[in-house]
Structure formats: C-alpha cells, structure tokens
C-alpha cells in the first residue's frame, strides 16, 4: 500500500457514514477515525466580549433560496457514481441542464452492473452533489433539480 492508496482510502471513508476504520497489512497498521465537522468555541477578550467562532471542514453555498422548488435525486442503491457512460463521453447532465422525466442523469455501478438513474421530474439541474467515480451510499443525495 503506497501513499496514493492511503489518500484514496481516506477520501473514500470520508464520503461514507463509517466513523472508524482499522486495517492491518504485513508491516502496516492504519487506523482512521473521523472527527466532528463543526466545532463551537467561546473566546473571551480583555473587554469581556465573548465571540463565538464556528469552523467547519466543508461548506456548500446554496444556489437556490427556495427549498420547496427543489427536487432531490437520491441514490437508489450504494455504488460508484459516474456522470457519463464512458470516460471519454460527455456527462449526461451539467449544472444548468434542462431535464425531463425519463432523461438519464448518471450511472451507479454496483457489483459490476451499470444502473442508469433516470430523472423523475421536469426541471433544471442546479447542483450536482457527488463527484465522478465517487462511492455513494444508499439514499445519498446526488442532484438538486429546480422544478
């Protein structure tokens, strides 16, 4: 196992709901444990002013203000997310793409089977929540569609 493999393992575990992972290979013992993403600290200054500081590992900017106009497409199964039918093919959809019911959105590969995920509503893709070739969990949000 080289450093690239370890980085990929860390990224894969970070994208899942696994909180702790241990592996032992020949001369390597690796233990990965997720910390909390949001921490709240109270800092006191000389003039007795309290300031709350929030830190978060990843922040996503919300593009659409009205959540009621959004349809979330969730993964119907656990698998590897692909935006296109092959590595050299264009993605099925991009941010801003107009979609209608039945349009292909992505492929989820599970147990060497390619499962095409189709759109259930008519609208516009406003956010793609998974990265290409990322392992996604069952019911993980994949797309936000403005309807």
C-alpha positions as a Markdown table, in Angstrom:
| # | Residue | x | y | z |
|---|---|---|---|---|
| 1 | Unk | 0.0 | 0.0 | 0.0 |
| 2 | Unk | 1.5 | 3.3 | -1.1 |
| 3 | Unk | 0.7 | 6.9 | -0.1 |
| 4 | Unk | -1.7 | 7.3 | -3.1 |
| 5 | Unk | -3.7 | 4.2 | -1.9 |
| 6 | Unk | -3.9 | 5.6 | 1.6 |
| 7 | Unk | -5.1 | 9.0 | 0.3 |
| 8 | Unk | -7.8 | 7.3 | -1.8 |
| 9 | Unk | -8.8 | 5.2 | 1.3 |
| 10 | Unk | -9.1 | 8.3 | 3.4 |
| 11 | Unk | -11.3 | 10.1 | 0.8 |
| 12 | Unk | -13.5 | 7.1 | 0.3 |
| 13 | Unk | -14.1 | 6.7 | 4.1 |
| 14 | Unk | -14.7 | 10.4 | 4.4 |
| 15 | Unk | -17.6 | 10.1 | 1.9 |
| 16 | Unk | -19.3 | 7.3 | 3.8 |
| 17 | Unk | -21.0 | 7.0 | 7.1 |
| 18 | Unk | -18.2 | 5.0 | 8.6 |
| 19 | Unk | -16.8 | 6.8 | 11.6 |
| 20 | Unk | -13.8 | 4.5 | 12.4 |
| 21 | Unk | -11.7 | 2.2 | 10.2 |
| 22 | Unk | -8.8 | -0.1 | 11.1 |
| 23 | Unk | -6.7 | -2.1 | 8.7 |
| 24 | Unk | -3.5 | -4.2 | 9.2 |
| 25 | Unk | -1.4 | -5.4 | 6.3 |
| 26 | Unk | 2.0 | -7.1 | 6.5 |
| 27 | Unk | 4.1 | -4.3 | 8.0 |
| 28 | Unk | 1.4 | -1.5 | 8.1 |
| 29 | Unk | -1.3 | -0.8 | 10.6 |
| 30 | Unk | -3.6 | 2.0 | 9.7 |
| 31 | Unk | -6.4 | 3.5 | 11.9 |
| 32 | Unk | -8.7 | 6.2 | 10.6 |
| 33 | Unk | -11.3 | 8.0 | 12.8 |
| 34 | Unk | -13.5 | 10.8 | 11.7 |
| 35 | Unk | -13.6 | 13.9 | 13.9 |
| 36 | Unk | -16.6 | 16.2 | 14.3 |
| 37 | Unk | -17.0 | 18.6 | 11.3 |
| 38 | Unk | -18.4 | 21.6 | 13.3 |
| 39 | Unk | -16.8 | 22.9 | 16.4 |
| 40 | Unk | -18.1 | 25.8 | 18.6 |
| 41 | Unk | -15.6 | 27.7 | 20.7 |
| 42 | Unk | -16.2 | 30.7 | 23.0 |
| 43 | Unk | -13.3 | 33.1 | 23.1 |
| 44 | Unk | -13.1 | 35.8 | 25.9 |
| 45 | Unk | -11.3 | 39.0 | 25.2 |
| 46 | Unk | -9.9 | 41.7 | 27.6 |
| 47 | Unk | -13.0 | 43.8 | 27.4 |
| 48 | Unk | -15.2 | 40.8 | 28.4 |
| 49 | Unk | -16.6 | 40.5 | 24.9 |
| 50 | Unk | -17.5 | 36.9 | 24.0 |
| 51 | Unk | -17.1 | 35.9 | 20.4 |
| 52 | Unk | -18.3 | 32.6 | 19.0 |
| 53 | Unk | -16.2 | 31.1 | 16.4 |
| 54 | Unk | -17.5 | 28.3 | 14.1 |
| 55 | Unk | -15.3 | 26.2 | 12.0 |
| 56 | Unk | -16.5 | 23.6 | 9.5 |
| 57 | Unk | -14.4 | 21.3 | 7.2 |
| 58 | Unk | -16.6 | 21.8 | 4.2 |
| 59 | Unk | -19.2 | 24.5 | 3.5 |
| 60 | Unk | -21.5 | 24.4 | 0.5 |
| 61 | Unk | -23.0 | 27.5 | -0.9 |
| 62 | Unk | -26.7 | 27.3 | -1.5 |
| 63 | Unk | -27.6 | 28.4 | -5.0 |
| 64 | Unk | -31.4 | 28.1 | -4.7 |
| 65 | Unk | -33.1 | 30.1 | -2.0 |
| 66 | Unk | -36.5 | 28.4 | -2.0 |
| 67 | Unk | -36.0 | 24.7 | -1.0 |
| 68 | Unk | -39.7 | 24.0 | -1.8 |
| 69 | Unk | -38.9 | 24.4 | -5.5 |
| 70 | Unk | -36.2 | 21.7 | -5.4 |
| 71 | Unk | -36.4 | 18.0 | -6.1 |
| 72 | Unk | -33.6 | 16.0 | -4.6 |
| 73 | Unk | -32.5 | 12.9 | -6.5 |
| 74 | Unk | -31.2 | 10.3 | -4.1 |
| 75 | Unk | -29.1 | 7.2 | -4.8 |
| 76 | Unk | -31.4 | 4.2 | -5.1 |
| 77 | Unk | -28.5 | 1.9 | -4.2 |
| 78 | Unk | -24.9 | 2.0 | -3.0 |
| 79 | Unk | -22.3 | 2.1 | -5.7 |
| 80 | Unk | -19.9 | 4.1 | -7.8 |
| 81 | Unk | -21.3 | 7.3 | -9.3 |
| 82 | Unk | -20.5 | 8.0 | -12.9 |
| 83 | Unk | -21.6 | 11.2 | -14.7 |
| 84 | Unk | -21.1 | 9.7 | -18.2 |
| 85 | Unk | -21.5 | 6.4 | -20.0 |
| 86 | Unk | -17.7 | 6.1 | -20.5 |
| 87 | Unk | -14.6 | 8.1 | -19.5 |
| 88 | Unk | -14.4 | 9.8 | -22.9 |
| 89 | Unk | -18.1 | 10.5 | -23.3 |
| 90 | Unk | -19.7 | 13.8 | -22.2 |
| 91 | Unk | -21.6 | 13.9 | -18.9 |
| 92 | Unk | -25.3 | 13.1 | -19.1 |
| 93 | Unk | -26.1 | 16.4 | -17.4 |
| 94 | Unk | -24.3 | 19.5 | -16.1 |
| 95 | Unk | -25.4 | 22.4 | -13.8 |
| 96 | Unk | -27.9 | 24.4 | -15.8 |
| 97 | Unk | -29.1 | 21.4 | -17.9 |
| 98 | Unk | -32.8 | 21.2 | -18.6 |
| 99 | Unk | -34.1 | 17.7 | -17.8 |
| 100 | Unk | -37.4 | 16.0 | -18.3 |
| 101 | Unk | -38.9 | 12.8 | -16.8 |
| 102 | Unk | -37.0 | 9.8 | -18.1 |
| 103 | Unk | -33.8 | 11.6 | -19.0 |
| 104 | Unk | -30.6 | 9.8 | -17.9 |
| 105 | Unk | -28.8 | 11.6 | -15.1 |
| 106 | Unk | -26.0 | 9.3 | -14.2 |
| 107 | Unk | -24.9 | 5.7 | -13.8 |
| 108 | Unk | -24.4 | 3.8 | -10.5 |
| 109 | Unk | -22.2 | 0.8 | -10.7 |
| 110 | Unk | -22.9 | -1.9 | -8.1 |
| 111 | Unk | -21.4 | -5.4 | -8.3 |
| 112 | Unk | -20.2 | -4.8 | -11.8 |
| 113 | Unk | -23.7 | -3.9 | -13.0 |
| 114 | Unk | -24.3 | -0.5 | -14.6 |
| 115 | Unk | -27.6 | 1.0 | -13.3 |
| 116 | Unk | -28.8 | 4.1 | -15.3 |
| 117 | Unk | -30.5 | 6.6 | -13.0 |
| 118 | Unk | -33.4 | 8.4 | -14.7 |
| 119 | Unk | -34.9 | 11.8 | -13.9 |
| 120 | Unk | -38.3 | 11.6 | -12.1 |
| 121 | Unk | -39.3 | 15.3 | -12.7 |
| 122 | Unk | -39.0 | 18.1 | -15.3 |
| 123 | Unk | -36.7 | 20.9 | -14.3 |
| 124 | Unk | -33.2 | 22.3 | -14.3 |
| 125 | Unk | -30.1 | 20.8 | -12.6 |
| 126 | Unk | -28.9 | 23.4 | -10.0 |
| 127 | Unk | -26.4 | 21.3 | -8.1 |
| 128 | Unk | -24.5 | 18.0 | -8.6 |
| 129 | Unk | -23.8 | 16.6 | -5.1 |
| 130 | Unk | -21.5 | 13.7 | -6.0 |
| 131 | Unk | -18.1 | 13.6 | -7.7 |
| 132 | Unk | -17.4 | 11.4 | -10.7 |
| 133 | Unk | -16.2 | 7.9 | -9.7 |
| 134 | Unk | -17.2 | 8.6 | -6.1 |
| 135 | Unk | -18.6 | 5.8 | -3.9 |
| 136 | Unk | -22.1 | 6.9 | -2.9 |
| 137 | Unk | -24.3 | 5.5 | -0.1 |
| 138 | Unk | -27.9 | 4.3 | -0.4 |
| 139 | Unk | -30.2 | 7.4 | -0.2 |
| 140 | Unk | -27.3 | 9.8 | -0.6 |
| 141 | Unk | -28.4 | 13.0 | -2.4 |
| 142 | Unk | -27.0 | 13.1 | -5.9 |
| 143 | Unk | -28.7 | 16.0 | -7.7 |
| 144 | Unk | -30.8 | 19.1 | -6.9 |
| 145 | Unk | -33.3 | 19.9 | -9.6 |
| 146 | Unk | -35.3 | 23.2 | -9.7 |
| 147 | Unk | -38.8 | 22.3 | -10.7 |
